[in-house]
mmCIF file of C-alpha atoms and ligand atoms in Angstrom:
data_model
loop_
_atom_site.group_PDB
_atom_site.id
_atom_site.type_symbol
_atom_site.label_atom_id
_atom_site.label_comp_id
_atom_site.label_asym_id
_atom_site.label_seq_id
_atom_site.Cartn_x
_atom_site.Cartn_y
_atom_site.Cartn_z
ATOM 1 C CA MET A 954 -26.895 -32.583 -45.685
ATOM 2 C CA GLU A 955 -27.129 -36.251 -46.487
ATOM 3 C CA GLU A 956 -30.410 -38.012 -45.556
ATOM 4 C CA ASN A 957 -30.467 -39.360 -41.988
ATOM 5 C CA ARG A 958 -27.099 -37.922 -41.103
ATOM 6 C CA LYS A 959 -27.070 -36.223 -37.702
ATOM 7 C CA VAL A 960 -25.006 -33.160 -36.833
ATOM 8 C CA ALA A 961 -23.052 -33.051 -33.568
ATOM 9 C CA LEU A 962 -21.326 -30.103 -31.882
ATOM 10 C CA ILE A 963 -18.619 -31.145 -29.421
ATOM 11 C CA THR A 964 -16.928 -28.521 -27.244
ATOM 12 C CA GLY A 965 -13.236 -28.709 -26.355
ATOM 13 C CA ALA A 966 -12.705 -31.437 -28.918
ATOM 14 C CA ALA A 967 -9.158 -30.683 -30.094
ATOM 15 C CA ARG A 968 -7.718 -33.435 -27.923
ATOM 16 C CA GLY A 969 -8.432 -36.015 -25.226
ATOM 17 C CA ILE A 970 -11.955 -37.242 -24.565
ATOM 18 C CA GLY A 971 -13.614 -34.602 -26.804
ATOM 19 C CA LYS A 972 -11.488 -35.583 -29.802
ATOM 20 C CA GLU A 973 -12.315 -39.258 -29.283
ATOM 21 C CA ILE A 974 -16.030 -38.406 -29.037
ATOM 22 C CA ALA A 975 -15.829 -36.507 -32.349
ATOM 23 C CA ILE A 976 -14.144 -39.508 -34.010
ATOM 24 C CA GLU A 977 -16.632 -42.000 -32.554
ATOM 25 C CA LEU A 978 -19.643 -39.936 -33.677
ATOM 26 C CA ALA A 979 -18.116 -39.473 -37.146
ATOM 27 C CA LYS A 980 -17.540 -43.237 -37.313
ATOM 28 C CA ASN A 981 -21.270 -43.577 -36.665
ATOM 29 C CA ALA A 982 -22.145 -41.307 -39.582
ATOM 30 C CA CYS A 983 -22.540 -37.937 -37.845
ATOM 31 C CA ASP A 984 -21.298 -34.693 -39.340
ATOM 32 C CA VAL A 985 -19.189 -33.154 -36.599
ATOM 33 C CA SER A 986 -18.499 -29.590 -35.520
ATOM 34 C CA ILE A 987 -15.349 -29.482 -33.437
ATOM 35 C CA ASN A 988 -15.000 -26.559 -31.058
ATOM 36 C CA TYR A 989 -11.474 -25.610 -30.022
ATOM 37 C CA ARG A 990 -9.972 -22.722 -28.135
ATOM 38 C CA THR A 991 -6.529 -22.479 -29.733
ATOM 39 C CA LYS A 992 -5.786 -23.454 -33.334
ATOM 40 C CA THR A 993 -3.124 -26.122 -33.919
ATOM 41 C CA ASP A 994 -1.853 -27.962 -37.017
ATOM 42 C CA GLU A 995 -3.193 -31.206 -35.537
ATOM 43 C CA LEU A 996 -6.715 -29.817 -35.839
ATOM 44 C CA ASP A 997 -6.430 -29.560 -39.629
ATOM 45 C CA LEU A 998 -5.095 -33.130 -39.703
ATOM 46 C CA LEU A 999 -7.996 -34.310 -37.524
ATOM 47 C CA LYS A 1000 -10.527 -32.647 -39.856
ATOM 48 C CA LYS A 1001 -8.872 -34.250 -42.890
ATOM 49 C CA GLU A 1002 -8.730 -37.684 -41.232
ATOM 50 C CA ILE A 1003 -12.392 -37.546 -40.173
ATOM 51 C CA GLU A 1004 -13.595 -36.430 -43.611
ATOM 52 C CA GLU A 1005 -11.529 -38.935 -45.578
ATOM 53 C CA LYS A 1006 -11.932 -41.954 -43.307
ATOM 54 C CA TYR A 1007 -15.591 -41.630 -42.344
ATOM 55 C CA LYS A 1008 -16.978 -39.703 -45.354
ATOM 56 C CA VAL A 1009 -18.754 -37.141 -43.176
ATOM 57 C CA ARG A 1010 -18.351 -33.386 -42.944
ATOM 58 C CA CYS A 1011 -16.139 -31.889 -40.254
ATOM 59 C CA PHE A 1012 -16.283 -28.213 -39.327
ATOM 60 C CA LEU A 1013 -13.847 -26.475 -36.979
ATOM 61 C CA THR A 1014 -15.217 -23.682 -34.807
ATOM 62 C CA GLN A 1015 -13.059 -21.501 -32.577
ATOM 63 C CA GLY A 1016 -14.391 -20.215 -29.293
ATOM 64 C CA ASP A 1017 -14.037 -20.056 -25.527
ATOM 65 C CA VAL A 1018 -17.106 -21.664 -23.956
ATOM 66 C CA ALA A 1019 -16.823 -19.363 -20.943
ATOM 67 C CA ILE A 1020 -17.597 -16.370 -23.190
ATOM 68 C CA TYR A 1021 -21.296 -16.178 -24.042
ATOM 69 C CA GLU A 1022 -20.729 -14.444 -27.405
ATOM 70 C CA ASP A 1023 -18.239 -17.177 -28.410
ATOM 71 C CA ALA A 1024 -20.806 -19.841 -27.585
ATOM 72 C CA GLU A 1025 -23.383 -17.979 -29.651
ATOM 73 C CA LYS A 1026 -20.924 -17.762 -32.559
ATOM 74 C CA MET A 1027 -19.964 -21.478 -32.495
ATOM 75 C CA VAL A 1028 -23.618 -22.515 -32.589
ATOM 76 C CA LYS A 1029 -24.437 -20.051 -35.391
ATOM 77 C CA GLU A 1030 -21.404 -21.098 -37.461
ATOM 78 C CA THR A 1031 -22.201 -24.792 -37.012
ATOM 79 C CA ILE A 1032 -25.770 -24.315 -38.224
ATOM 80 C CA GLU A 1033 -24.634 -22.150 -41.152
ATOM 81 C CA ASN A 1034 -22.077 -24.755 -42.231
ATOM 82 C CA LEU A 1035 -23.692 -28.084 -41.314
ATOM 83 C CA GLY A 1036 -27.380 -27.161 -41.427
ATOM 84 C CA ARG A 1037 -28.582 -28.049 -37.911
ATOM 85 C CA ILE A 1038 -27.525 -29.438 -34.516
ATOM 86 C CA ASP A 1039 -28.975 -32.773 -33.378
ATOM 87 C CA ILE A 1040 -26.407 -33.615 -30.729
ATOM 88 C CA LEU A 1041 -24.562 -31.313 -28.335
ATOM 89 C CA VAL A 1042 -21.719 -32.674 -26.220
ATOM 90 C CA ASN A 1043 -20.572 -30.239 -23.524
ATOM 91 C CA ASN A 1044 -17.083 -31.612 -22.970
ATOM 92 C CA ALA A 1045 -14.748 -28.594 -22.540
ATOM 93 C CA GLY A 1046 -13.318 -28.555 -19.051
ATOM 94 C CA ILE A 1047 -10.305 -27.670 -16.954
ATOM 95 C CA THR A 1048 -8.882 -28.387 -13.493
ATOM 96 C CA LYS A 1049 -7.054 -26.002 -11.169
ATOM 97 C CA ASP A 1050 -6.511 -28.238 -8.171
ATOM 98 C CA GLY A 1051 -5.479 -27.126 -4.711
ATOM 99 C CA LEU A 1052 -6.656 -27.251 -1.133
ATOM 100 C CA LEU A 1053 -9.370 -24.723 -0.325
ATOM 101 C CA MET A 1054 -7.155 -23.129 2.344
ATOM 102 C CA ARG A 1055 -4.822 -21.972 -0.406
ATOM 103 C CA MET A 1056 -7.190 -21.633 -3.352
ATOM 104 C CA SER A 1057 -7.486 -18.185 -4.934
ATOM 105 C CA LYS A 1058 -10.872 -16.746 -5.905
ATOM 106 C CA GLU A 1059 -9.627 -16.683 -9.524
ATOM 107 C CA ASP A 1060 -8.855 -20.415 -9.499
ATOM 108 C CA PHE A 1061 -12.287 -21.177 -8.085
ATOM 109 C CA GLU A 1062 -14.108 -18.907 -10.504
ATOM 110 C CA SER A 1063 -12.268 -19.862 -13.687
ATOM 111 C CA VAL A 1064 -13.082 -23.565 -13.204
ATOM 112 C CA ILE A 1065 -16.763 -22.766 -12.571
ATOM 113 C CA ASP A 1066 -16.802 -20.362 -15.543
ATOM 114 C CA ILE A 1067 -15.471 -22.882 -18.045
ATOM 115 C CA ASN A 1068 -16.960 -26.141 -16.762
ATOM 116 C CA LEU A 1069 -20.381 -25.006 -15.553
ATOM 117 C CA VAL A 1070 -21.142 -21.576 -17.036
ATOM 118 C CA GLY A 1071 -19.608 -22.804 -20.322
ATOM 119 C CA THR A 1072 -22.102 -25.673 -20.356
ATOM 120 C CA PHE A 1073 -24.924 -23.158 -19.827
ATOM 121 C CA ASN A 1074 -23.594 -20.784 -22.516
ATOM 122 C CA VAL A 1075 -23.485 -23.359 -25.303
ATOM 123 C CA THR A 1076 -26.679 -25.160 -24.282
ATOM 124 C CA ARG A 1077 -28.592 -21.869 -24.016
ATOM 125 C CA ASN A 1078 -27.730 -21.113 -27.634
ATOM 126 C CA VAL A 1079 -28.513 -24.613 -28.959
ATOM 127 C CA ILE A 1080 -31.849 -25.180 -27.188
ATOM 128 C CA PRO A 1081 -33.992 -22.796 -29.333
ATOM 129 C CA PHE A 1082 -32.956 -24.712 -32.476
ATOM 130 C CA MET A 1083 -33.663 -28.098 -30.893
ATOM 131 C CA VAL A 1084 -37.058 -26.887 -29.663
ATOM 132 C CA LYS A 1085 -37.880 -25.713 -33.185
ATOM 133 C CA GLN A 1086 -36.838 -29.027 -34.770
ATOM 134 C CA LYS A 1087 -38.616 -30.947 -31.953
ATOM 135 C CA SER A 1088 -35.653 -33.228 -31.277
ATOM 136 C CA GLY A 1089 -32.199 -33.233 -29.806
ATOM 137 C CA LYS A 1090 -29.736 -34.989 -27.538
ATOM 138 C CA ILE A 1091 -27.539 -33.168 -25.080
ATOM 139 C CA ILE A 1092 -24.744 -34.968 -23.273
ATOM 140 C CA ASN A 1093 -22.877 -33.165 -20.517
ATOM 141 C CA ILE A 1094 -19.520 -34.460 -19.345
ATOM 142 C CA SER A 1095 -19.449 -34.396 -15.554
ATOM 143 C CA SER A 1096 -17.082 -36.454 -13.373
ATOM 144 C CA VAL A 1097 -17.299 -39.030 -10.601
ATOM 145 C CA VAL A 1098 -15.855 -36.394 -8.264
ATOM 146 C CA GLY A 1099 -19.000 -34.339 -8.907
ATOM 147 C CA VAL A 1100 -20.820 -37.155 -7.108
ATOM 148 C CA SER A 1101 -18.239 -38.273 -4.529
ATOM 149 C CA GLY A 1102 -16.179 -35.109 -3.896
ATOM 150 C CA ASN A 1103 -12.374 -35.146 -3.833
ATOM 151 C CA ALA A 1104 -9.887 -33.377 -1.561
ATOM 152 C CA GLY A 1105 -8.062 -30.699 -3.545
ATOM 153 C CA GLN A 1106 -10.875 -30.254 -6.047
ATOM 154 C CA THR A 1107 -13.563 -28.089 -4.399
ATOM 155 C CA ASN A 1108 -13.751 -25.915 -7.514
ATOM 156 C CA TYR A 1109 -13.786 -28.810 -9.980
ATOM 157 C CA SER A 1110 -16.200 -31.056 -8.065
ATOM 158 C CA ALA A 1111 -18.562 -28.102 -7.463
ATOM 159 C CA SER A 1112 -18.588 -27.431 -11.214
ATOM 160 C CA LYS A 1113 -19.191 -31.104 -12.029
ATOM 161 C CA ALA A 1114 -21.924 -31.493 -9.368
ATOM 162 C CA GLY A 1115 -23.475 -28.354 -10.856
ATOM 163 C CA ILE A 1116 -23.509 -30.022 -14.262
ATOM 164 C CA ILE A 1117 -25.498 -32.927 -12.802
ATOM 165 C CA GLY A 1118 -28.141 -30.581 -11.338
ATOM 166 C CA PHE A 1119 -28.227 -28.669 -14.625
ATOM 167 C CA THR A 1120 -28.683 -31.905 -16.582
ATOM 168 C CA LYS A 1121 -31.599 -33.136 -14.473
ATOM 169 C CA SER A 1122 -33.400 -29.777 -14.412
ATOM 170 C CA LEU A 1123 -33.043 -29.229 -18.154
ATOM 171 C CA ALA A 1124 -34.117 -32.817 -18.856
ATOM 172 C CA LYS A 1125 -37.385 -32.061 -17.043
ATOM 173 C CA GLU A 1126 -37.825 -28.744 -18.870
ATOM 174 C CA VAL A 1127 -37.417 -30.044 -22.399
ATOM 175 C CA ALA A 1128 -38.592 -33.675 -22.317
ATOM 176 C CA SER A 1129 -41.962 -32.634 -23.793
ATOM 177 C CA ARG A 1130 -40.055 -31.206 -26.782
ATOM 178 C CA ASN A 1131 -38.367 -34.559 -27.428
ATOM 179 C CA ILE A 1132 -34.996 -33.257 -26.258
ATOM 180 C CA LEU A 1133 -33.101 -35.736 -24.101
ATOM 181 C CA VAL A 1134 -30.445 -34.540 -21.675
ATOM 182 C CA ASN A 1135 -28.014 -36.867 -19.937
ATOM 183 C CA SER A 1136 -24.645 -36.746 -18.277
ATOM 184 C CA VAL A 1137 -21.609 -39.007 -18.388
ATOM 185 C CA ALA A 1138 -19.411 -39.061 -15.301
ATOM 186 C CA PRO A 1139 -15.973 -40.410 -16.177
ATOM 187 C CA GLY A 1140 -13.695 -41.852 -13.512
ATOM 188 C CA PHE A 1141 -9.927 -41.605 -14.058
ATOM 189 C CA ILE A 1142 -9.247 -41.459 -17.761
ATOM 190 C CA ALA A 1143 -5.770 -41.412 -19.324
ATOM 191 C CA THR A 1144 -5.574 -38.010 -21.098
ATOM 192 C CA ASP A 1145 -3.389 -34.883 -20.845
ATOM 193 C CA MET A 1146 -5.575 -33.822 -17.895
ATOM 194 C CA THR A 1147 -4.453 -36.787 -15.791
ATOM 195 C CA ALA A 1148 -0.942 -37.078 -17.302
ATOM 196 C CA VAL A 1149 0.194 -34.531 -14.717
ATOM 197 C CA LEU A 1150 -0.483 -36.978 -11.856
ATOM 198 C CA SER A 1151 2.572 -38.767 -10.408
ATOM 199 C CA GLU A 1152 3.074 -42.515 -10.949
ATOM 200 C CA GLN A 1153 2.489 -42.988 -7.209
ATOM 201 C CA VAL A 1154 -0.901 -41.226 -7.375
ATOM 202 C CA LYS A 1155 -1.871 -43.227 -10.481
ATOM 203 C CA GLU A 1156 -0.970 -46.499 -8.748
ATOM 204 C CA ASN A 1157 -3.050 -45.497 -5.727
ATOM 205 C CA ILE A 1158 -5.954 -44.685 -8.010
ATOM 206 C CA ASN A 1159 -5.724 -48.056 -9.754
ATOM 207 C CA THR A 1160 -6.083 -49.860 -6.438
ATOM 208 C CA GLN A 1161 -9.439 -48.098 -5.919
ATOM 209 C CA ILE A 1162 -10.788 -49.190 -9.315
ATOM 210 C CA PRO A 1163 -12.422 -52.651 -9.372
ATOM 211 C CA LEU A 1164 -11.412 -53.051 -13.038
ATOM 212 C CA LYS A 1165 -7.810 -52.223 -11.998
ATOM 213 C CA ARG A 1166 -7.014 -49.802 -14.792
ATOM 214 C CA MET A 1167 -7.541 -46.197 -15.776
ATOM 215 C CA GLY A 1168 -10.153 -45.686 -18.467
ATOM 216 C CA THR A 1169 -9.422 -44.625 -22.025
ATOM 217 C CA ALA A 1170 -10.979 -41.727 -23.912
ATOM 218 C CA GLN A 1171 -12.626 -44.370 -26.081
ATOM 219 C CA ASP A 1172 -14.359 -45.911 -23.065
ATOM 220 C CA ILE A 1173 -16.110 -42.553 -22.628
ATOM 221 C CA ALA A 1174 -16.698 -41.891 -26.332
ATOM 222 C CA LYS A 1175 -18.572 -45.175 -26.774
ATOM 223 C CA VAL A 1176 -21.034 -44.328 -23.992
ATOM 224 C CA VAL A 1177 -21.530 -40.819 -25.377
ATOM 225 C CA ASN A 1178 -22.229 -42.373 -28.775
ATOM 226 C CA PHE A 1179 -24.844 -44.627 -27.166
ATOM 227 C CA LEU A 1180 -26.533 -41.604 -25.543
ATOM 228 C CA ALA A 1181 -26.386 -39.736 -28.860
ATOM 229 C CA SER A 1182 -27.935 -42.644 -30.758
ATOM 230 C CA GLU A 1183 -31.451 -43.997 -31.253
ATOM 231 C CA ASN A 1184 -30.548 -46.811 -28.818
ATOM 232 C CA SER A 1185 -31.117 -44.491 -25.853
ATOM 233 C CA ASN A 1186 -34.425 -42.891 -26.824
ATOM 234 C CA TYR A 1187 -36.082 -43.694 -23.469
ATOM 235 C CA ILE A 1188 -33.241 -42.404 -21.278
ATOM 236 C CA THR A 1189 -33.212 -38.828 -19.983
ATOM 237 C CA GLY A 1190 -31.983 -36.982 -16.891
ATOM 238 C CA GLN A 1191 -29.501 -39.718 -16.042
ATOM 239 C CA VAL A 1192 -25.889 -39.699 -14.938
ATOM 240 C CA ILE A 1193 -23.923 -42.668 -16.220
ATOM 241 C CA ASN A 1194 -20.722 -43.371 -14.313
ATOM 242 C CA VAL A 1195 -18.011 -44.716 -16.607
ATOM 243 C CA ASP A 1196 -15.360 -45.422 -14.051
ATOM 244 C CA GLY A 1197 -14.396 -49.100 -13.965
ATOM 245 C CA GLY A 1198 -16.686 -49.599 -10.975
ATOM 246 C CA MET A 1199 -15.106 -46.930 -8.739
ATOM 247 C CA LEU A 1200 -18.473 -45.560 -7.603
ATOM 248 C CA MET A 1201 -21.224 -48.058 -6.915
HETATM 249 P P1 NAI B 435 -8.091 -32.356 -21.761
HETATM 250 O O1 NAI B 435 -7.455 -31.299 -20.936
HETATM 251 O O2 NAI B 435 -7.242 -33.300 -22.514
HETATM 252 O O3 NAI B 435 -9.122 -31.696 -22.804
HETATM 253 C C1 NAI B 435 -9.974 -30.649 -22.460
HETATM 254 C C2 NAI B 435 -10.262 -29.863 -23.716
HETATM 255 O O4 NAI B 435 -11.114 -28.760 -23.381
HETATM 256 C C3 NAI B 435 -8.993 -29.266 -24.341
HETATM 257 O O5 NAI B 435 -9.007 -29.477 -25.740
HETATM 258 C C4 NAI B 435 -9.114 -27.790 -24.018
HETATM 259 O O6 NAI B 435 -8.492 -26.940 -24.985
HETATM 260 C C5 NAI B 435 -10.613 -27.603 -24.010
HETATM 261 N N1 NAI B 435 -11.009 -26.401 -23.282
HETATM 262 C C6 NAI B 435 -10.615 -26.027 -22.052
HETATM 263 N N2 NAI B 435 -11.144 -24.838 -21.742
HETATM 264 C C7 NAI B 435 -11.913 -24.468 -22.806
HETATM 265 C C8 NAI B 435 -12.712 -23.333 -23.080
HETATM 266 N N3 NAI B 435 -12.832 -22.335 -22.207
HETATM 267 N N4 NAI B 435 -13.361 -23.290 -24.266
HETATM 268 C C9 NAI B 435 -13.245 -24.275 -25.171
HETATM 269 N N5 NAI B 435 -12.475 -25.365 -24.963
HETATM 270 C C10 NAI B 435 -11.819 -25.450 -23.790
HETATM 271 O O7 NAI B 435 -9.065 -33.111 -20.765
HETATM 272 P P2 NAI B 435 -9.943 -34.451 -20.940
HETATM 273 O O8 NAI B 435 -9.407 -35.414 -19.972
HETATM 274 O O9 NAI B 435 -10.074 -34.816 -22.363
HETATM 275 O O10 NAI B 435 -11.332 -33.915 -20.363
HETATM 276 C C11 NAI B 435 -12.511 -33.755 -21.138
HETATM 277 C C12 NAI B 435 -13.698 -33.600 -20.184
HETATM 278 O O11 NAI B 435 -13.811 -34.781 -19.389
HETATM 279 C C13 NAI B 435 -13.563 -32.428 -19.207
HETATM 280 O O12 NAI B 435 -14.816 -31.839 -19.006
HETATM 281 C C14 NAI B 435 -13.098 -33.123 -17.942
HETATM 282 O O13 NAI B 435 -13.423 -32.380 -16.795
HETATM 283 C C15 NAI B 435 -13.851 -34.427 -18.023
HETATM 284 N N6 NAI B 435 -13.302 -35.484 -17.200
HETATM 285 C C16 NAI B 435 -12.036 -35.974 -17.417
HETATM 286 C C17 NAI B 435 -11.538 -36.987 -16.605
HETATM 287 C C18 NAI B 435 -10.177 -37.560 -16.781
HETATM 288 O O14 NAI B 435 -9.782 -38.383 -15.937
HETATM 289 N N7 NAI B 435 -9.416 -37.222 -17.805
HETATM 290 C C19 NAI B 435 -12.338 -37.507 -15.489
HETATM 291 C C20 NAI B 435 -13.636 -36.944 -15.366
HETATM 292 C C21 NAI B 435 -14.089 -35.967 -16.196
#
């Protein structure tokens, strides 16, 4: 490992916000370990682009965050290949929207399993290494709906509210070990996750955003980079809303 270079593990980073976070951290001289669930040709291109453009190492690690053994494997592989983990970004997440009246137990559980239990699974495996090295930054991607609630998203907002409680509790547990834990709560961000929304819904959303636009994955990645950097060394247990002013 090159002197001073940090190593970051980002879950669900094959596309969308996670991919942009991996690029932003690489741009800022981090070696990056990109977790993905399903292999695609674009992933090899992303690895090549990151390595050539930013002159850092990029490792691809397969695994489903909802499966504890997969989380254990992605952490182990990252450390074997990149030497350590300084930054963990728990980004993998899904939605399975629907009104509670019609929501199946499976749709409730699978969202909790990936978004919330997945965050536990990966963090649980990273923490012993961070404790040993007496430093670390963990950034958990929540959502504004974890704070405000949203009709049709009981499963998703419960998982994202859970991530906020998890973040604050863990921040208190590990602050004495110089491990800082924060959460970023994005508003409406233009990615594949929100591409499914109708134009009408998107227009309605824009009217509720003081900045009058949906966010970009880069808007989120830049804040994650700040929380991963030395510029945020006195910030822990916080939730930063990155939502164009939607929640105040
Ligand atoms: P996306 O759907 O484009 O990307 C999610 C990524 O997570 C995908 O690469 C997917 O393969 C991966 N993933 C899903 N389940 C996984 C699993 N079990 N194991 C490993 N990887 C898995 O979504 P987007 O928009 O990039 O979302 C990223 C994060 O930001 C999610 O946690 C999401 O809940 C959160 N978020 C997104 C908002 C938005 O408006 N797009 C708003 C608020 C939060």
